[in-house]
Short mmCIF file of C-alpha atoms in Angstrom, two decimals:
data_model
loop_
_atom_site.label_atom_id
_atom_site.label_comp_id
_atom_site.label_asym_id
_atom_site.label_seq_id
_atom_site.Cartn_x
_atom_site.Cartn_y
_atom_site.Cartn_z
CA MET A 1 2.91 9.47 -4.70
CA GLY A 2 3.85 6.30 -2.91
CA GLY A 3 7.64 6.36 -3.56
CA ARG A 4 7.28 6.91 -7.35
CA VAL A 5 10.67 7.47 -8.88
CA LEU A 6 11.22 10.33 -11.32
CA PRO A 7 13.21 9.40 -14.65
CA LEU A 8 16.50 10.99 -15.21
CA SER A 9 14.87 12.59 -18.40
CA TYR A 10 12.50 14.51 -16.27
CA MET A 11 15.37 15.67 -13.97
CA LYS A 12 17.25 16.87 -17.15
CA GLU A 13 14.09 18.74 -18.35
CA VAL A 14 13.77 20.49 -14.82
CA ARG A 15 17.53 21.35 -14.88
CA GLU A 16 17.14 22.94 -18.25
CA LEU A 17 14.04 24.97 -17.22
CA ALA A 18 15.64 26.26 -14.09
CA ASP A 19 18.73 27.37 -16.05
CA HIS A 20 16.56 29.23 -18.59
CA TYR A 21 15.14 31.25 -15.68
CA ARG A 22 18.25 31.21 -13.55
CA LEU A 23 16.71 29.35 -10.61
CA LYS A 24 18.39 26.85 -8.43
CA ILE A 25 17.14 23.36 -7.74
CA HIS A 26 17.21 21.54 -4.13
CA LEU A 27 16.76 17.83 -4.08
CA ASP A 28 15.06 16.48 -0.94
CA GLY A 29 16.88 13.10 -1.03
CA ALA A 30 15.12 11.40 1.71
CA ARG A 31 14.90 8.31 -0.31
CA LEU A 32 17.64 9.05 -2.77
CA PHE A 33 19.47 5.76 -2.56
CA ASN A 34 15.94 3.95 -3.22
CA ALA A 35 15.44 5.94 -6.14
CA ALA A 36 19.00 5.26 -7.53
CA GLU A 37 18.36 1.52 -6.88
CA ALA A 38 15.23 1.73 -8.77
CA LEU A 39 16.80 3.52 -11.80
CA GLY A 40 19.89 1.30 -11.65
CA VAL A 41 22.21 4.37 -11.27
CA GLU A 42 24.60 5.89 -8.67
CA PRO A 43 22.92 8.52 -6.52
CA ALA A 44 25.17 11.20 -8.05
CA GLU A 45 23.57 10.50 -11.38
CA ILE A 46 20.26 12.05 -9.89
CA ALA A 47 21.93 14.72 -7.74
CA ARG A 48 23.84 16.03 -10.52
CA PHE A 49 21.02 17.95 -11.96
CA CYS A 50 20.57 19.94 -8.74
CA ASP A 51 22.42 22.67 -6.94
CA SER A 52 21.97 21.16 -3.40
CA VAL A 53 20.72 18.07 -2.03
CA THR A 54 19.95 16.53 1.44
CA LEU A 55 20.19 12.95 2.33
CA CYS A 56 18.57 11.39 5.23
CA LEU A 57 20.50 8.83 7.25
CA SER A 58 17.48 7.35 8.93
CA LYS A 59 14.34 6.30 7.11
CA GLY A 60 15.43 3.50 4.71
CA LEU A 61 19.13 3.69 5.52
CA GLY A 62 18.31 2.76 9.26
CA ALA A 63 20.65 5.19 11.09
CA PRO A 64 18.97 6.32 14.46
CA VAL A 65 19.20 10.03 13.46
CA GLY A 66 20.91 12.38 11.11
CA SER A 67 20.84 13.98 7.71
CA LEU A 68 23.54 15.41 5.31
CA ILE A 69 23.47 18.31 2.99
CA GLY A 70 25.54 18.79 -0.03
CA GLY A 71 26.23 21.53 -2.43
CA LYS A 72 28.95 23.87 -3.60
CA ALA A 73 31.53 25.23 -1.11
CA GLU A 74 29.99 28.71 -0.88
CA PHE A 75 26.55 27.19 -0.19
CA ILE A 76 27.91 24.83 2.43
CA ALA A 77 29.67 27.63 4.27
CA GLU A 78 26.49 29.57 4.37
CA ALA A 79 24.61 26.58 5.66
CA ARG A 80 27.13 26.01 8.40
CA ARG A 81 26.69 29.56 9.50
CA ALA A 82 22.82 29.31 9.38
CA ARG A 83 23.04 26.05 11.40
CA LYS A 84 25.08 27.64 14.16
CA MET A 85 22.96 30.72 14.20
CA LEU A 86 19.74 28.70 14.65
CA GLY A 87 21.35 26.43 17.40
CA GLY A 88 21.72 23.30 15.20
CA GLY A 89 25.16 22.39 16.25
CA MET A 90 25.86 19.11 18.25
CA ARG A 91 28.54 18.17 20.98
CA GLN A 92 29.97 14.78 21.22
CA ALA A 93 28.10 13.60 18.13
CA GLY A 94 30.58 10.98 17.14
CA VAL A 95 28.46 8.08 18.14
CA LEU A 96 25.68 9.30 16.01
CA ALA A 97 28.14 9.99 13.18
CA ALA A 98 29.43 6.36 13.36
CA ALA A 99 25.99 5.17 12.99
CA GLY A 100 25.52 7.30 9.91
CA LEU A 101 28.84 5.89 8.41
CA VAL A 102 27.54 2.36 8.84
CA ALA A 103 24.24 3.30 7.14
CA LEU A 104 26.07 4.87 4.17
CA LYS A 105 28.32 1.87 3.85
CA ARG A 106 25.45 -0.61 3.76
CA ALA A 107 23.10 1.50 1.96
CA LYS A 108 23.06 -0.16 -1.42
CA GLU A 109 22.49 -3.55 -0.21
CA ASN A 110 19.79 -2.51 2.27
CA VAL A 111 17.74 -0.39 -0.07
CA LYS A 112 17.87 -3.02 -2.82
CA LEU A 113 16.37 -5.45 -0.28
CA ASP A 114 13.71 -2.98 0.86
CA ASN A 115 12.67 -2.28 -2.74
CA GLN A 116 12.48 -6.03 -3.43
CA ASN A 117 10.51 -6.74 -0.38
CA ALA A 118 8.12 -3.78 -1.02
CA LYS A 119 7.44 -5.20 -4.67
CA MET A 120 7.02 -8.74 -3.49
CA PHE A 121 4.40 -7.78 -0.85
CA ALA A 122 2.59 -5.65 -3.52
CA LYS A 123 2.38 -8.66 -5.86
CA ALA A 124 1.22 -10.90 -3.21
CA VAL A 125 -1.59 -8.35 -2.02
CA GLN A 126 -2.60 -8.17 -5.74
CA GLU A 127 -2.89 -11.86 -6.00
CA LEU A 128 -5.02 -12.11 -2.86
CA ALA A 129 -7.74 -10.41 -5.12
CA SER A 130 -9.43 -9.03 -2.00
CA PRO A 131 -12.64 -7.09 -2.55
CA VAL A 132 -11.74 -4.56 0.08
CA CYS A 133 -7.94 -3.98 -0.22
CA THR A 134 -5.91 -3.78 -3.46
CA THR A 135 -2.56 -2.23 -4.73
CA ASP A 136 -0.85 -2.04 -8.11
CA PRO A 137 2.78 -3.57 -8.10
CA ALA A 138 3.39 -1.75 -11.31
CA VAL A 139 3.62 1.64 -9.48
CA VAL A 140 5.85 0.38 -6.65
CA ASP A 141 9.17 1.80 -7.47
CA SER A 142 11.00 1.92 -4.21
CA ASN A 143 10.23 0.97 -0.60
CA ILE A 144 6.69 2.33 -0.21
CA VAL A 145 3.27 0.47 -1.03
CA LEU A 146 -0.04 2.24 -1.04
CA LEU A 147 -2.88 -0.04 -0.27
CA THR A 148 -6.37 1.11 -1.51
CA VAL A 149 -9.21 0.07 0.66
CA THR A 150 -12.92 0.23 0.31
CA ALA A 151 -16.08 -0.06 2.41
CA PRO A 152 -16.89 -1.56 4.67
CA LEU A 153 -13.01 -1.48 5.51
CA SER A 154 -11.52 1.86 6.07
CA GLY A 155 -7.77 2.84 6.23
CA GLN A 156 -7.70 3.48 9.88
CA ASP A 157 -9.62 0.14 10.70
CA LEU A 158 -6.95 -1.70 8.60
CA CYS A 159 -4.06 -0.01 10.40
CA ASP A 160 -5.65 -0.92 13.87
CA GLN A 161 -6.18 -4.43 13.01
CA LEU A 162 -2.77 -4.83 11.59
CA SER A 163 -1.19 -3.24 14.69
CA ALA A 164 -3.26 -5.29 17.16
CA GLY A 165 -0.61 -7.57 18.84
CA ASN A 166 -2.93 -10.21 20.36
CA GLN A 167 -3.74 -11.81 17.06
CA GLN A 168 -2.05 -13.84 14.43
CA ALA A 169 0.86 -15.17 16.66
CA GLY A 170 1.47 -11.54 17.95
CA VAL A 171 2.58 -10.22 14.80
CA VAL A 172 2.32 -6.29 14.87
CA VAL A 173 2.29 -4.42 11.65
CA LYS A 174 2.61 -0.54 11.78
CA ALA A 175 0.90 1.31 8.87
CA LEU A 176 -0.25 4.75 8.33
CA ALA A 177 -3.69 5.85 7.19
CA PHE A 178 -3.21 8.52 4.67
CA SER A 179 -7.01 8.82 4.26
CA PRO A 180 -10.13 6.56 4.65
CA GLU A 181 -9.17 4.85 1.41
CA ILE A 182 -5.20 4.92 1.42
CA VAL A 183 -2.86 3.15 3.76
CA ARG A 184 0.99 3.36 3.53
CA LEU A 185 3.42 0.78 4.36
CA VAL A 186 7.28 1.55 4.27
CA TRP A 187 10.18 -0.89 4.31
CA HIS A 188 13.61 -0.26 6.11
CA ARG A 189 16.61 -2.02 6.96
CA ASP A 190 14.98 -3.54 10.17
CA VAL A 191 12.24 -5.13 8.06
CA SER A 192 13.54 -8.49 6.62
CA THR A 193 12.19 -10.72 3.91
CA GLU A 194 10.88 -12.89 6.76
CA ASP A 195 9.21 -9.94 8.42
CA THR A 196 7.47 -9.11 5.24
CA LEU A 197 6.10 -12.45 4.80
CA ARG A 198 4.68 -12.28 8.37
CA ALA A 199 3.05 -9.03 7.52
CA LEU A 200 1.52 -10.49 4.72
CA GLU A 201 0.11 -13.27 6.75
CA LYS A 202 -1.30 -10.82 9.17
CA LEU A 203 -2.92 -8.98 6.36
CA LYS A 204 -4.49 -12.13 4.89
CA TRP A 205 -5.74 -12.82 8.46
CA VAL A 206 -7.43 -9.34 8.81
CA LEU A 207 -9.04 -9.39 5.30
CA GLU A 208 -10.41 -13.06 5.63
CA LYS A 209 -13.63 -11.88 7.38
CA TYR A 210 -14.19 -9.14 4.57
CA ASN A 211 -13.61 -11.90 1.84
CA THR A 212 -16.24 -14.20 3.30
CA GLY A 213 -18.49 -11.84 5.00
CA ALA A 214 -18.36 -14.13 8.03
CA PRO A 215 -18.12 -12.37 11.55
CA ARG A 216 -15.14 -13.13 13.59
CA GLY A 217 -14.05 -12.10 17.03
#
């Protein structure tokens, strides 16, 4: 869904439905901080509607690896047991844990910038008014932008040209082709506002030949 953020009213309705049928709710919080920033609330305001939650320390938060799981004491005890049984324990994990603590400490400021950069990029793409590449800034809630491409350009073609490092001053933009028509771009703490502007210039460069129809090597 391109990083769309569910409103708290929706979460409340799901909670009420789950309670009615005596079901539990698990929140995949891979981008929980991005969603909280978009809603203007603390992450706990979203997680309170759930029985358990996971939080990815990499992705937008920028740690090299790691995730956290939260829930009631009984649930966490069972999770620890299952982790050991499946061989999920780690030795000498302090260095990785330290990186995770840094990621959490800086999470709010980082994801705020990520969300802002993604929105800025989407608005700029819309202003390009390209006949083969568009996006809708109104649906950019967090740190993900989905580009819609049309023939003669395909999603994989766009990704290949964006990642080519021998053009446009060596700027390399890594993107993912979801389909022939959809390309996904994701912002994280290692992508600055300056990097975002460079990526936009690279995209403009790629789209120029489709805008004019003139061939270019």
